[in-house]
Amino acid sequence: MSLELLGAGAVEAFGSAVRQPVIISILVFIGCALLWLVMLVSDKDSPDEAYVANRSLSPLVNGFAMAGEFITAVSLLAIPGAIALFGYDGFAAAVDALLGLGVAILLAQRIRNSGCYTLGDLFGLSARGSAPRAAAALVTLAITLPLLLIQLRAAGISTSLVIGATTEHVQVICTIMIGCLISCFAAVAELRGTTFMQIVKVPLALVTLTVITLLALGKFGWNPGDLLSAAVDASLAPDAYLSPGMWPYESDFGTLNDVGAHLVVILGTAMAPHLILRISASRSGRSARRSMSIAAVLSTAFVGLLVGSVTAWTLAAGETLIPRLMSSARVR
């Protein structure tokens, strides 16, 4: 939904007054990131070093990196879009992802102690033979490839908005370029280098969202209740905004569909391939649990601040942007 709305042109690109400094800032950040990654290149050539950083990451470092894995382009777009448009149901979807991290905390120690770092290896512990590994590989690809494409698509559309060119061709070009850049990051720096990139992302996101939330609260006398009430009044459906039922992706299965949707998000988040790699990069099983606990705390803070930012955005755009978003979605 969020990607369709952005791609439909419902959101305008940045004005020319701020476009140039934003583009310069992005290019400078990318240049510094590439330089940093080159400096972090390891001369060790082994699978453990490439995939799990030789299982040497401390709980604090790995915890921040796990939180960085949670803070993605899709989460920054999908969670605000879902909450702003669907209210309670959108917030419930965000909570499901956090519950998935809670499930990962329960499983982290056993995953790390198993010595495995792929879903196929974990299946192979209880089911011998090549069939379970092949099935797990197919499931991993079926989940990872669409998720990766969505992530790249979101980043490509966002980049096209920054540079002020939002045509379909420009969006595709931006998506391909970002995909090549990310592939370069992963190939050059491996897990250890990308870990530090994820760590940088966390404070940047939290500080930015904190500033936005504080600015919004300051306009309402630092009263969150008043801010929420104003956002509800400015939403598309004030009477239904704080109640379940606005989510449009329903089927004829009723409650069974709702339970299935929640379980998919919770268990899918807990067993995400990149999360298993991060757990396996810990020094020990106990360290893995501590890392996941740190990641859960940081991710919860991220979602809480994101909800505050979304509330402010809903209030500011309630009478103008949200109807345009819904109109664009219906057209597409």
Coordinates of C-alpha atoms in Angstrom, one line a residue:
M1 CA 0.0 0.0 0.0
S2 CA 2.7 2.5 1.0
L3 CA 4.8 1.8 -2.1
E4 CA 1.7 2.1 -4.4
L5 CA 0.9 5.5 -2.8
L6 CA 4.4 6.8 -3.2
G7 CA 4.7 5.5 -6.8
A8 CA 1.3 6.9 -7.7
G9 CA 2.6 10.5 -7.3
A10 CA 0.4 11.3 -4.3
V11 CA 3.4 12.5 -2.4
E12 CA 5.2 15.5 -3.9
A13 CA 9.0 15.6 -4.3
F14 CA 11.1 17.9 -2.2
G15 CA 11.1 21.6 -3.2
S16 CA 14.1 23.0 -5.0
A17 CA 15.1 25.0 -2.0
V18 CA 16.0 21.9 0.1
R19 CA 16.7 19.4 -2.7
Q20 CA 20.3 20.4 -3.3
P21 CA 21.5 20.3 0.3
V22 CA 19.7 17.0 0.8
I23 CA 21.3 15.4 -2.3
I24 CA 24.7 16.7 -1.2
S25 CA 24.2 15.2 2.3
I26 CA 23.3 11.8 0.8
L27 CA 26.3 11.7 -1.5
V28 CA 28.6 12.7 1.3
F29 CA 27.2 10.0 3.5
I30 CA 27.5 7.4 0.8
G31 CA 31.1 8.4 0.1
C32 CA 32.0 8.2 3.8
A33 CA 30.3 4.9 4.1
L34 CA 32.2 3.4 1.2
L35 CA 35.5 4.7 2.6
W36 CA 34.7 3.2 6.0
L37 CA 33.8 -0.2 4.5
V38 CA 37.0 -0.3 2.5
M39 CA 38.9 0.3 5.7
L40 CA 37.0 -2.5 7.4
V41 CA 37.8 -5.1 4.7
S42 CA 39.2 -8.3 6.3
D43 CA 42.0 -10.3 4.7
K44 CA 40.5 -13.5 6.2
D45 CA 38.8 -15.7 3.6
S46 CA 36.5 -18.1 5.4
P47 CA 32.7 -18.7 5.5
D48 CA 32.5 -18.0 9.2
E49 CA 34.3 -14.6 8.8
A50 CA 32.1 -13.7 5.8
Y51 CA 28.7 -14.8 7.2
V52 CA 28.9 -14.5 11.0
A53 CA 32.0 -12.3 11.6
N54 CA 33.8 -15.3 13.1
R55 CA 31.2 -15.4 15.9
S56 CA 33.0 -12.5 17.6
L57 CA 30.4 -9.7 18.0
S58 CA 29.8 -8.4 21.5
P59 CA 26.2 -8.2 22.8
L60 CA 26.1 -4.4 22.6
V61 CA 27.5 -4.2 19.0
N62 CA 25.3 -7.1 17.8
G63 CA 22.2 -5.7 19.6
F64 CA 22.5 -2.4 17.8
A65 CA 23.1 -4.1 14.5
M66 CA 20.0 -6.3 15.0
A67 CA 18.0 -3.1 15.7
G68 CA 19.4 -1.7 12.5
E69 CA 18.2 -4.7 10.6
F70 CA 14.7 -3.9 12.0
I71 CA 14.9 -0.2 11.0
T72 CA 14.6 -0.5 7.2
A73 CA 13.2 1.5 4.4
V74 CA 10.0 -0.6 4.4
S75 CA 9.5 -0.2 8.2
L76 CA 9.9 3.6 7.9
L77 CA 7.3 3.7 5.1
A78 CA 5.0 0.8 5.8
I79 CA 4.4 1.4 9.5
P80 CA 3.6 5.1 9.2
G81 CA 1.4 4.4 6.1
A82 CA -0.5 1.6 7.9
I83 CA -1.0 3.6 11.1
A84 CA -1.9 6.9 9.4
L85 CA -4.5 5.2 7.1
F86 CA -5.8 2.3 9.2
G87 CA -5.2 3.5 12.7
Y88 CA -5.5 0.7 15.3
D89 CA -4.9 -2.1 12.7
G90 CA -1.7 -0.5 11.5
F91 CA -0.4 -0.1 15.0
A92 CA -1.3 -3.8 15.7
A93 CA 0.9 -4.8 12.7
A94 CA 3.8 -2.9 14.1
V95 CA 3.3 -4.6 17.5
D96 CA 3.4 -8.0 15.8
A97 CA 6.9 -7.3 14.5
L98 CA 8.0 -6.4 18.0
L99 CA 6.5 -9.7 19.3
G100 CA 8.5 -11.5 16.6
L101 CA 11.7 -10.1 18.2
G102 CA 10.4 -11.4 21.6
V103 CA 10.1 -14.9 20.1
A104 CA 13.6 -14.5 18.8
I105 CA 14.8 -13.8 22.3
L106 CA 13.4 -17.1 23.5
L107 CA 15.1 -19.0 20.6
A108 CA 18.4 -17.0 20.4
Q109 CA 20.4 -19.1 22.8
R110 CA 19.5 -22.4 21.3
I111 CA 20.1 -21.1 17.8
R112 CA 23.6 -19.8 18.7
N113 CA 24.5 -23.0 20.6
S114 CA 23.5 -25.2 17.7
G115 CA 26.4 -23.7 15.6
C116 CA 24.0 -23.2 12.7
Y117 CA 23.4 -20.0 10.8
T118 CA 20.9 -20.9 8.1
L119 CA 17.4 -22.2 8.3
G120 CA 18.4 -25.4 6.4
D121 CA 21.1 -26.1 9.0
L122 CA 18.5 -25.8 11.8
F123 CA 16.1 -28.1 10.1
G124 CA 18.9 -30.6 9.5
L125 CA 19.4 -31.0 13.2
S126 CA 16.2 -32.9 13.5
A127 CA 15.6 -34.1 10.0
R128 CA 18.5 -35.8 8.3
G129 CA 19.1 -35.8 4.6
S130 CA 19.2 -33.3 1.8
A131 CA 15.4 -32.9 1.4
P132 CA 14.9 -30.7 4.5
R133 CA 17.8 -28.5 3.6
A134 CA 16.5 -28.1 0.0
A135 CA 13.1 -27.2 1.3
A136 CA 14.5 -24.7 3.7
A137 CA 16.6 -23.1 1.0
L138 CA 13.5 -22.7 -1.2
V139 CA 11.5 -21.2 1.6
T140 CA 14.3 -18.8 2.4
L141 CA 14.6 -17.7 -1.2
A142 CA 10.8 -17.4 -1.5
I143 CA 10.7 -15.1 1.5
T144 CA 14.0 -13.2 1.0
L145 CA 13.8 -12.3 -2.6
P146 CA 10.4 -10.6 -2.5
L147 CA 11.3 -8.8 0.7
L148 CA 14.6 -7.6 -0.8
L149 CA 12.8 -6.3 -3.9
I150 CA 10.3 -4.4 -1.8
Q151 CA 13.1 -2.9 0.3
L152 CA 14.9 -1.8 -2.9
R153 CA 11.7 -0.5 -4.5
A154 CA 11.0 1.6 -1.4
A155 CA 14.5 3.0 -1.4
G156 CA 14.3 3.7 -5.1
I157 CA 11.0 5.6 -4.9
S158 CA 12.3 7.6 -1.9
T159 CA 15.5 8.5 -3.7
S160 CA 13.5 9.7 -6.8
L161 CA 11.5 11.9 -4.5
V162 CA 14.7 13.4 -3.0
I163 CA 16.1 14.2 -6.5
G164 CA 12.8 15.7 -7.7
A165 CA 12.2 13.2 -10.5
T166 CA 9.3 10.8 -9.8
T167 CA 8.7 9.2 -13.2
E168 CA 8.5 5.4 -13.4
H169 CA 11.8 5.2 -15.3
V170 CA 13.7 7.3 -12.8
Q171 CA 12.3 5.1 -10.0
V172 CA 13.5 2.0 -11.7
I173 CA 17.0 3.5 -12.3
C174 CA 17.3 4.6 -8.7
T175 CA 16.2 1.1 -7.5
I176 CA 18.8 -0.6 -9.7
M177 CA 21.6 1.8 -8.5
I178 CA 20.7 1.3 -4.9
G179 CA 20.7 -2.5 -5.4
C180 CA 24.2 -2.3 -6.9
L181 CA 25.4 -0.1 -4.0
I182 CA 24.0 -2.5 -1.4
S183 CA 25.5 -5.5 -3.2
C184 CA 28.9 -3.7 -3.2
F185 CA 28.6 -3.0 0.6
A186 CA 27.8 -6.7 1.3
A187 CA 30.5 -8.1 -0.9
V188 CA 33.3 -5.8 0.2
A189 CA 32.7 -5.6 4.0
E190 CA 30.8 -8.8 4.7
L191 CA 28.9 -9.1 7.9
R192 CA 31.5 -7.3 10.1
G193 CA 31.5 -4.2 7.9
T194 CA 27.7 -4.1 7.4
T195 CA 27.4 -4.4 11.2
F196 CA 28.9 -1.0 11.7
M197 CA 26.7 0.5 9.0
Q198 CA 23.6 -0.9 10.8
I199 CA 24.9 0.6 14.1
V200 CA 25.2 4.0 12.6
K201 CA 21.6 3.8 11.3
V202 CA 20.0 3.3 14.7
P203 CA 21.0 6.6 16.5
L204 CA 20.3 8.6 13.3
A205 CA 16.8 7.2 13.1
L206 CA 16.1 7.5 16.8
V207 CA 17.4 11.1 17.1
T208 CA 15.5 12.2 14.0
L209 CA 12.2 10.6 15.2
T210 CA 12.7 12.1 18.7
V211 CA 13.1 15.6 17.3
I212 CA 9.9 15.2 15.2
T213 CA 7.9 13.8 18.1
L214 CA 9.1 16.6 20.5
L215 CA 8.3 19.3 17.9
A216 CA 4.8 17.8 17.6
L217 CA 4.3 17.5 21.4
G218 CA 5.5 21.1 21.9
K219 CA 2.6 22.4 19.8
F220 CA 0.1 20.7 22.1
G221 CA 1.5 21.7 25.5
W222 CA 3.4 18.4 25.8
N223 CA 0.2 16.5 26.2
P224 CA 0.2 13.3 24.2
G225 CA -3.5 12.9 24.7
D226 CA -4.3 16.2 23.0
L227 CA -2.0 15.3 20.1
L228 CA -3.7 11.9 19.6
S229 CA -7.2 13.4 19.8
A230 CA -6.3 16.0 17.2
A231 CA -4.8 13.3 14.9
V232 CA -7.9 11.2 15.3
D233 CA -10.1 14.1 14.3
A234 CA -8.0 14.8 11.3
S235 CA -7.9 11.1 10.1
L236 CA -10.0 9.7 7.3
A237 CA -12.4 7.9 9.7
P238 CA -12.4 9.5 13.1
D239 CA -15.0 7.2 14.6
A240 CA -13.1 4.1 13.6
Y241 CA -9.5 5.2 13.8
L242 CA -8.8 3.8 17.3
S243 CA -10.8 0.5 16.8
P244 CA -10.0 -2.6 14.8
G245 CA -11.7 -3.1 11.4
M246 CA -10.2 -0.5 9.1
W247 CA -7.6 -3.0 7.6
P248 CA -8.6 -3.5 4.0
Y249 CA -6.9 -6.8 3.4
E250 CA -9.6 -9.1 4.7
S251 CA -10.9 -12.5 3.5
D252 CA -13.9 -14.6 4.1
F253 CA -12.2 -16.6 6.9
G254 CA -12.9 -13.9 9.5
T255 CA -11.1 -14.4 12.8
L256 CA -9.0 -17.2 11.3
N257 CA -7.6 -14.8 8.8
D258 CA -6.7 -12.3 11.5
V259 CA -5.0 -14.9 13.6
G260 CA -3.1 -16.2 10.6
A261 CA -2.0 -12.7 9.6
H262 CA -0.6 -12.0 13.1
L263 CA 1.2 -15.4 13.3
V264 CA 2.8 -14.8 9.9
V265 CA 4.3 -11.5 10.9
I266 CA 5.4 -12.7 14.4
L267 CA 7.0 -16.0 13.3
G268 CA 8.3 -14.6 10.1
T269 CA 10.1 -11.9 11.9
A270 CA 11.5 -14.3 14.5
M271 CA 12.9 -16.6 11.8
A272 CA 14.1 -14.0 9.2
P273 CA 17.3 -15.3 7.6
H274 CA 19.3 -12.1 8.3
L275 CA 18.2 -12.3 12.0
I276 CA 19.5 -15.9 12.3
L277 CA 22.8 -14.7 10.9
R278 CA 23.0 -12.0 13.5
I279 CA 22.2 -14.4 16.3
S280 CA 24.9 -16.8 15.1
A281 CA 27.4 -14.0 15.0
S282 CA 27.3 -13.7 18.8
R283 CA 30.1 -15.0 21.0
S284 CA 27.9 -17.4 23.0
G285 CA 24.3 -18.4 23.5
R286 CA 24.0 -16.1 26.5
S287 CA 25.5 -13.3 24.5
A288 CA 22.9 -13.9 21.7
R289 CA 20.1 -13.5 24.2
R290 CA 21.5 -10.3 25.5
S291 CA 21.9 -9.0 21.9
M292 CA 18.3 -9.8 21.1
S293 CA 17.2 -8.1 24.3
I294 CA 19.1 -4.9 23.4
A295 CA 17.7 -5.1 19.8
A296 CA 14.1 -5.5 21.2
V297 CA 14.4 -2.4 23.4
L298 CA 15.9 -0.2 20.7
S299 CA 13.2 -1.4 18.2
T300 CA 10.4 -0.8 20.6
A301 CA 11.8 2.8 21.1
F302 CA 11.9 3.2 17.3
V303 CA 8.3 2.0 16.9
G304 CA 7.1 4.3 19.8
L305 CA 8.8 7.3 18.3
L306 CA 7.5 6.4 14.9
V307 CA 4.0 6.3 16.2
G308 CA 4.4 9.8 17.6
S309 CA 5.8 11.0 14.3
V310 CA 2.9 9.4 12.4
T311 CA 0.4 11.0 14.8
A312 CA 1.9 14.4 14.0
W313 CA 1.9 13.7 10.2
T314 CA -1.7 12.5 10.3
L315 CA -2.7 15.7 12.0
A316 CA -0.8 17.9 9.6
A317 CA -2.0 16.2 6.5
G318 CA -5.4 15.0 7.5
E319 CA -7.5 17.2 5.4
T320 CA -5.2 17.3 2.3
L321 CA -2.7 14.6 1.8
I322 CA -4.6 11.5 3.2
P323 CA -7.6 11.9 0.8
R324 CA -5.1 12.3 -2.1
L325 CA -3.3 9.1 -1.0
M326 CA -6.5 7.1 -0.8
S327 CA -7.6 8.5 -4.2
S328 CA -4.4 7.5 -5.8
A329 CA -4.6 4.0 -4.3
R330 CA -8.1 3.6 -5.7
V331 CA -7.0 4.8 -9.2
R332 CA -4.1 2.3 -9.3

